[in-house]
Structure formats: structure tokens, C-alpha cells
PDB file of C-alpha atoms in Angstrom:
ATOM      1  CA  MET A   1      12.967  17.046  -1.097  1.00 64.00           C
ATOM      2  CA  ALA A   2       9.577  16.700   0.517  1.00 89.00           C
ATOM      3  CA  HIS A   3       6.961  14.226  -0.563  1.00 95.00           C
ATOM      4  CA  GLU A   4       3.291  15.170  -0.361  1.00 96.00           C
ATOM      5  CA  TYR A   5       0.651  12.880   1.070  1.00 97.00           C
ATOM      6  CA  ASP A   6      -3.089  13.466   0.977  1.00 97.00           C
ATOM      7  CA  ILE A   7      -4.575  11.265   3.699  1.00 97.00           C
ATOM      8  CA  SER A   8      -8.334  10.976   4.062  1.00 97.00           C
ATOM      9  CA  CYS A   9     -10.715   8.849   6.066  1.00 96.00           C
ATOM     10  CA  ASP A  10     -14.379   8.468   5.151  1.00 96.00           C
ATOM     11  CA  ASP A  11     -16.999   9.233   7.805  1.00 95.00           C
ATOM     12  CA  GLY A  12     -17.495   6.297  10.128  1.00 95.00           C
ATOM     13  CA  VAL A  13     -14.272   4.593   8.971  1.00 96.00           C
ATOM     14  CA  GLU A  14     -11.362   4.003  11.341  1.00 92.00           C
ATOM     15  CA  LEU A  15      -7.895   5.385  10.595  1.00 95.00           C
ATOM     16  CA  LEU A  16      -5.822   2.340  11.577  1.00 96.00           C
ATOM     17  CA  VAL A  17      -2.505   4.184  12.104  1.00 96.00           C
ATOM     18  CA  ASN A  18      -1.991   7.911  12.553  1.00 96.00           C
ATOM     19  CA  GLU A  19      -1.083  10.275   9.731  1.00 97.00           C
ATOM     20  CA  GLN A  20       2.454  10.901  11.004  1.00 97.00           C
ATOM     21  CA  GLU A  21       3.181   7.174  10.936  1.00 97.00           C
ATOM     22  CA  ILE A  22       1.764   6.822   7.419  1.00 98.00           C
ATOM     23  CA  GLU A  23       4.002   9.648   6.223  1.00 97.00           C
ATOM     24  CA  ALA A  24       7.045   8.166   7.984  1.00 97.00           C
ATOM     25  CA  ILE A  25       6.440   4.736   6.431  1.00 97.00           C
ATOM     26  CA  PHE A  26       6.078   6.243   2.954  1.00 98.00           C
ATOM     27  CA  ASP A  27       9.158   8.449   3.386  1.00 97.00           C
ATOM     28  CA  LEU A  28      11.156   5.381   4.412  1.00 97.00           C
ATOM     29  CA  VAL A  29       9.937   3.217   1.520  1.00 97.00           C
ATOM     30  CA  LEU A  30      10.621   5.942  -1.057  1.00 97.00           C
ATOM     31  CA  LYS A  31      14.098   6.523   0.400  1.00 97.00           C
ATOM     32  CA  GLU A  32      14.889   2.795   0.485  1.00 97.00           C
ATOM     33  CA  GLU A  33      13.673   2.449  -3.106  1.00 96.00           C
ATOM     34  CA  GLY A  34      16.097   5.200  -4.165  1.00 95.00           C
ATOM     35  CA  ILE A  35      13.396   7.677  -5.222  1.00 93.00           C
ATOM     36  CA  THR A  36      14.983  11.114  -5.404  1.00 88.00           C
ATOM     37  CA  ARG A  37      12.139  12.960  -7.126  1.00 92.00           C
ATOM     38  CA  PRO A  38       9.421  14.497  -4.905  1.00 94.00           C
ATOM     39  CA  CYS A  39       6.319  12.299  -5.057  1.00 96.00           C
ATOM     40  CA  MET A  40       2.639  12.796  -4.311  1.00 97.00           C
ATOM     41  CA  VAL A  41       0.448   9.984  -3.005  1.00 98.00           C
ATOM     42  CA  SER A  42      -3.198   9.957  -1.983  1.00 98.00           C
ATOM     43  CA  ILE A  43      -4.205   7.520   0.762  1.00 98.00           C
ATOM     44  CA  SER A  44      -7.893   6.898   1.522  1.00 98.00           C
ATOM     45  CA  PHE A  45      -9.408   4.772   4.264  1.00 98.00           C
ATOM     46  CA  VAL A  46     -12.857   3.669   3.112  1.00 98.00           C
ATOM     47  CA  SER A  47     -15.761   1.331   3.834  1.00 97.00           C
ATOM     48  CA  ASN A  48     -16.056  -2.223   2.507  1.00 97.00           C
ATOM     49  CA  GLU A  49     -18.871  -1.036   0.234  1.00 97.00           C
ATOM     50  CA  ARG A  50     -16.758   1.708  -1.311  1.00 97.00           C
ATOM     51  CA  ILE A  51     -13.755  -0.524  -1.945  1.00 97.00           C
ATOM     52  CA  GLN A  52     -16.038  -3.202  -3.415  1.00 97.00           C
ATOM     53  CA  LYS A  53     -17.291  -0.656  -5.955  1.00 97.00           C
ATOM     54  CA  LEU A  54     -13.718   0.394  -6.792  1.00 96.00           C
ATOM     55  CA  ASN A  55     -12.674  -3.246  -7.065  1.00 95.00           C
ATOM     56  CA  ALA A  56     -15.553  -3.938  -9.469  1.00 96.00           C
ATOM     57  CA  ASP A  57     -14.932  -0.797 -11.529  1.00 95.00           C
ATOM     58  CA  TRP A  58     -11.116  -1.040 -11.762  1.00 92.00           C
ATOM     59  CA  ARG A  59     -10.385  -4.747 -11.433  1.00 92.00           C
ATOM     60  CA  GLY A  60     -13.608  -6.439 -12.519  1.00 94.00           C
ATOM     61  CA  GLN A  61     -13.967  -8.180  -9.160  1.00 94.00           C
ATOM     62  CA  ASP A  62     -17.286  -7.421  -7.444  1.00 96.00           C
ATOM     63  CA  LYS A  63     -16.143  -8.091  -3.887  1.00 96.00           C
ATOM     64  CA  PRO A  64     -14.424  -6.129  -1.142  1.00 96.00           C
ATOM     65  CA  THR A  65     -10.664  -6.344  -0.750  1.00 95.00           C
ATOM     66  CA  ASP A  66      -8.065  -4.938   1.626  1.00 96.00           C
ATOM     67  CA  VAL A  67      -6.119  -2.503  -0.561  1.00 96.00           C
ATOM     68  CA  ILE A  68      -6.222  -1.154  -4.091  1.00 96.00           C
ATOM     69  CA  SER A  69      -3.402   0.830  -5.685  1.00 96.00           C
ATOM     70  CA  LEU A  70      -4.185   3.056  -8.661  1.00 95.00           C
ATOM     71  CA  GLU A  71      -1.043   4.160 -10.505  1.00 94.00           C
ATOM     72  CA  CYS A  72      -0.667   7.561 -12.159  1.00 94.00           C
ATOM     73  CA  GLU A  73       3.001   8.259 -12.936  1.00 93.00           C
ATOM     74  CA  ARG A  74       6.335   6.617 -12.237  1.00 91.00           C
ATOM     75  CA  PRO A  75       9.260   8.658 -10.860  1.00 90.00           C
ATOM     76  CA  ASP A  76      11.483   7.617 -13.787  1.00 86.00           C
ATOM     77  CA  GLU A  77       9.058   8.601 -16.558  1.00 86.00           C
ATOM     78  CA  PRO A  78      11.025  10.462 -19.235  1.00 84.00           C
ATOM     79  CA  GLY A  79       8.266  13.055 -19.753  1.00 85.00           C
ATOM     80  CA  LEU A  80       8.591  14.445 -16.234  1.00 86.00           C
ATOM     81  CA  GLY A  81      10.737  17.559 -16.162  1.00 84.00           C
ATOM     82  CA  GLU A  82      13.679  18.006 -13.809  1.00 82.00           C
ATOM     83  CA  GLY A  83      12.434  18.544 -10.247  1.00 78.00           C
ATOM     84  CA  VAL A  84       8.774  18.193 -11.219  1.00 86.00           C
ATOM     85  CA  PRO A  85       6.912  16.157  -8.591  1.00 91.00           C
ATOM     86  CA  CYS A  86       5.672  12.734  -9.613  1.00 94.00           C
ATOM     87  CA  GLU A  87       2.023  11.970  -8.942  1.00 95.00           C
ATOM     88  CA  LEU A  88       2.493   8.311  -7.995  1.00 96.00           C
ATOM     89  CA  GLY A  89      -1.200   7.566  -7.513  1.00 97.00           C
ATOM     90  CA  ASP A  90      -3.808   6.536  -5.008  1.00 97.00           C
ATOM     91  CA  ILE A  91      -3.884   3.858  -2.334  1.00 98.00           C
ATOM     92  CA  VAL A  92      -7.286   2.870  -0.987  1.00 98.00           C
ATOM     93  CA  ILE A  93      -7.581   0.746   2.161  1.00 98.00           C
ATOM     94  CA  ALA A  94     -10.796  -0.766   3.557  1.00 97.00           C
ATOM     95  CA  SER A  95     -10.351  -0.445   7.326  1.00 97.00           C
ATOM     96  CA  GLU A  96     -13.135  -2.851   8.326  1.00 97.00           C
ATOM     97  CA  TYR A  97     -11.805  -5.505   5.920  1.00 97.00           C
ATOM     98  CA  VAL A  98      -8.283  -5.036   7.295  1.00 96.00           C
ATOM     99  CA  VAL A  99      -9.464  -5.417  10.897  1.00 96.00           C
ATOM    100  CA  GLN A 100     -11.169  -8.711  10.034  1.00 95.00           C
ATOM    101  CA  GLN A 101      -8.196  -9.893   7.972  1.00 93.00           C
ATOM    102  CA  ALA A 102      -5.749  -9.136  10.798  1.00 91.00           C
ATOM    103  CA  VAL A 103      -7.582 -11.541  13.094  1.00 90.00           C
ATOM    104  CA  GLY A 104      -7.298 -14.301  10.501  1.00 87.00           C
ATOM    105  CA  PHE A 105      -3.567 -13.734  10.047  1.00 86.00           C
ATOM    106  CA  GLY A 106      -2.798 -13.286  13.743  1.00 86.00           C
ATOM    107  CA  THR A 107      -1.648  -9.669  13.448  1.00 89.00           C
ATOM    108  CA  THR A 108      -2.974  -6.424  14.876  1.00 93.00           C
ATOM    109  CA  ALA A 109      -5.085  -4.171  12.672  1.00 95.00           C
ATOM    110  CA  ALA A 110      -2.346  -1.541  12.858  1.00 96.00           C
ATOM    111  CA  ASP A 111       0.335  -4.028  11.753  1.00 94.00           C
ATOM    112  CA  GLU A 112      -1.851  -5.298   8.926  1.00 93.00           C
ATOM    113  CA  CYS A 113      -2.333  -1.681   7.860  1.00 96.00           C
ATOM    114  CA  ARG A 114       1.409  -0.996   8.019  1.00 95.00           C
ATOM    115  CA  MET A 115       2.058  -3.991   5.780  1.00 93.00           C
ATOM    116  CA  LEU A 116      -0.671  -2.893   3.343  1.00 95.00           C
ATOM    117  CA  LEU A 117       0.708   0.649   3.186  1.00 97.00           C
ATOM    118  CA  ILE A 118       4.082  -0.787   2.126  1.00 96.00           C
ATOM    119  CA  HIS A 119       2.368  -3.251  -0.226  1.00 94.00           C
ATOM    120  CA  GLY A 120       0.259  -0.526  -1.837  1.00 96.00           C
ATOM    121  CA  LEU A 121       3.175   1.872  -2.272  1.00 97.00           C
ATOM    122  CA  LEU A 122       5.348  -0.835  -3.820  1.00 96.00           C
ATOM    123  CA  HIS A 123       2.567  -1.430  -6.352  1.00 95.00           C
ATOM    124  CA  LEU A 124       2.692   2.275  -7.270  1.00 96.00           C
ATOM    125  CA  LEU A 125       6.448   1.876  -7.763  1.00 96.00           C
ATOM    126  CA  GLY A 126       5.988  -0.992 -10.221  1.00 91.00           C
ATOM    127  CA  TYR A 127       6.094  -4.131  -8.088  1.00 90.00           C
ATOM    128  CA  ASP A 128       3.466  -6.791  -8.728  1.00 87.00           C
ATOM    129  CA  HIS A 129       2.592 -10.350  -7.718  1.00 84.00           C
ATOM    130  CA  LEU A 130       0.785 -11.848 -10.700  1.00 78.00           C
ATOM    131  CA  GLU A 131       3.565 -14.320 -11.471  1.00 80.00           C
ATOM    132  CA  ASP A 132       5.348 -16.446  -8.867  1.00 81.00           C
ATOM    133  CA  ALA A 133       8.732 -14.788  -9.462  1.00 85.00           C
ATOM    134  CA  GLU A 134       7.187 -11.314  -9.126  1.00 85.00           C
ATOM    135  CA  ALA A 135       5.361 -12.372  -5.963  1.00 84.00           C
ATOM    136  CA  GLU A 136       8.571 -13.688  -4.420  1.00 86.00           C
ATOM    137  CA  GLU A 137      10.441 -10.472  -5.271  1.00 89.00           C
ATOM    138  CA  MET A 138       7.672  -8.272  -3.882  1.00 90.00           C
ATOM    139  CA  GLU A 139       7.297 -10.430  -0.771  1.00 89.00           C
ATOM    140  CA  ALA A 140      11.046 -10.286  -0.094  1.00 89.00           C
ATOM    141  CA  ARG A 141      11.080  -6.506  -0.475  1.00 93.00           C
ATOM    142  CA  GLU A 142       8.088  -6.143   1.853  1.00 91.00           C
ATOM    143  CA  ASP A 143       9.868  -8.334   4.427  1.00 89.00           C
ATOM    144  CA  GLU A 144      12.970  -6.122   4.222  1.00 92.00           C
ATOM    145  CA  LEU A 145      10.983  -2.911   4.593  1.00 94.00           C
ATOM    146  CA  LEU A 146       8.854  -4.224   7.456  1.00 91.00           C
ATOM    147  CA  GLN A 147      12.026  -4.872   9.433  1.00 90.00           C
ATOM    148  CA  LEU A 148      12.783  -1.131   9.250  1.00 93.00           C
ATOM    149  CA  ILE A 149       9.550   0.127  10.814  1.00 92.00           C
ATOM    150  CA  HIS A 150       7.886  -0.115  14.218  1.00 87.00           C
ATOM    151  CA  THR A 151       5.362  -2.945  14.493  1.00 88.00           C
ATOM    152  CA  ASP A 152       3.230  -4.283  17.330  1.00 88.00           C
ATOM    153  CA  GLY A 153       4.422  -7.841  16.783  1.00 79.00           C
ATOM    154  CA  ASP A 154       6.601  -9.973  14.537  1.00 70.00           C
ATOM    155  CA  LEU A 155       5.569  -9.448  10.929  1.00 65.00           C
ATOM    156  CA  ALA A 156       8.559 -11.266   9.468  1.00 54.00           C
ATOM    157  CA  ARG A 157       7.557 -13.741   6.799  1.00 52.00           C
ATOM    158  CA  VAL A 158       3.869 -12.943   6.791  1.00 52.00           C
ATOM    159  CA  ASN A 159       2.386 -14.680   3.763  1.00 55.00           C
ATOM    160  CA  PHE A 160       2.136 -11.695   1.435  1.00 49.00           C
ATOM    161  CA  THR A 161       1.363 -13.848  -1.557  1.00 45.00           C
ATOM    162  CA  ARG A 162      -2.174 -14.076  -0.150  1.00 47.00           C
ATOM    163  CA  HIS A 163      -2.750 -11.160  -2.534  1.00 48.00           C
ATOM    164  CA  LYS A 164      -1.482 -13.095  -5.531  1.00 42.00           C
ATOM    165  CA  ASP A 165      -4.890 -14.259  -6.727  1.00 47.00           C
ATOM    166  CA  ASP A 166      -6.723 -10.983  -6.043  1.00 47.00           C
TER     167      ASP A 166
END
């Protein structure tokens, strides 16, 4: 089973980790989450201006943010035929925002991106952080998954619930 990833980076925007690492992180998360159906995910690295427009259009918040996940299908949807790939959705990351955010949280831009890739993919798989219990569950899962990947520093117990109010 091979997953498909469409990775793009807007002109003038920095790709914070290489494509092979993005694919490896996603393969690991999907495996650890027990996903056996082939999945397709689009990952875009964009400007602060572009993510602000998406945030306003999709979430009603006219401000930039670090990551937005736009769900399409879930791997367990009954309407998907046997062996038919699941189009999980799109993950959009604002590289400039992430670089600035990393400084504030004492991480590298690459580590912040790694965390956001996991965070964004978990959203596509149904995790959320609107309620405290959901946030704790998602945060714990992110912690577990981060321990399984290469990082520049110690990302254990980063305060993921910083996304709770977004």
C-alpha cells in the first residue's frame, strides 16, 4: 500500500523540511494510526497572506495562522469501495508564521514544522482540540508520535493546546 502526497511550495516561500521527510512522517503517522487504506494528502507551504485568506474564508478568522487542515474523506467512510484510495484532504502551512512561532516556543523552524505536520494530519484523521478532553487526547497522541521521528531538539511536552483557541 502506497500513500500519495502532493507537496507544493509557493514562490518565495521556504520549504521547512524536505519532501522525503514529510512523506516519512506521514507514512509513520498513518501506520501508527492503523490506517490500512491508501490515502492521498495535499501539503502546501504558503505565505502569511495566503493562509490569512484561507483562515478568513474557511474559519471566519481574518488573521494568519500556522496550519490549516481541510478534510475531504475519512479512511473508514462506508461509501469508499474496497481498496479505493481515501482523499484525506489538504494541509496548508504558513512557513514565515512557523519560523516566527518557533522562536517564541524555543524550537527550530524544522521541528515546529514537524510538529505541525503531525498536528495537521491528525486533524484530517478526526482529532480535534475544541474541548479540553479532546485537546488532551490530541496532545498526548502528538507527544507519542513526536517521540518516533527525528527532531533537532527535545519536543516532548510542547504545549500543543496553544492551538485550542484558534
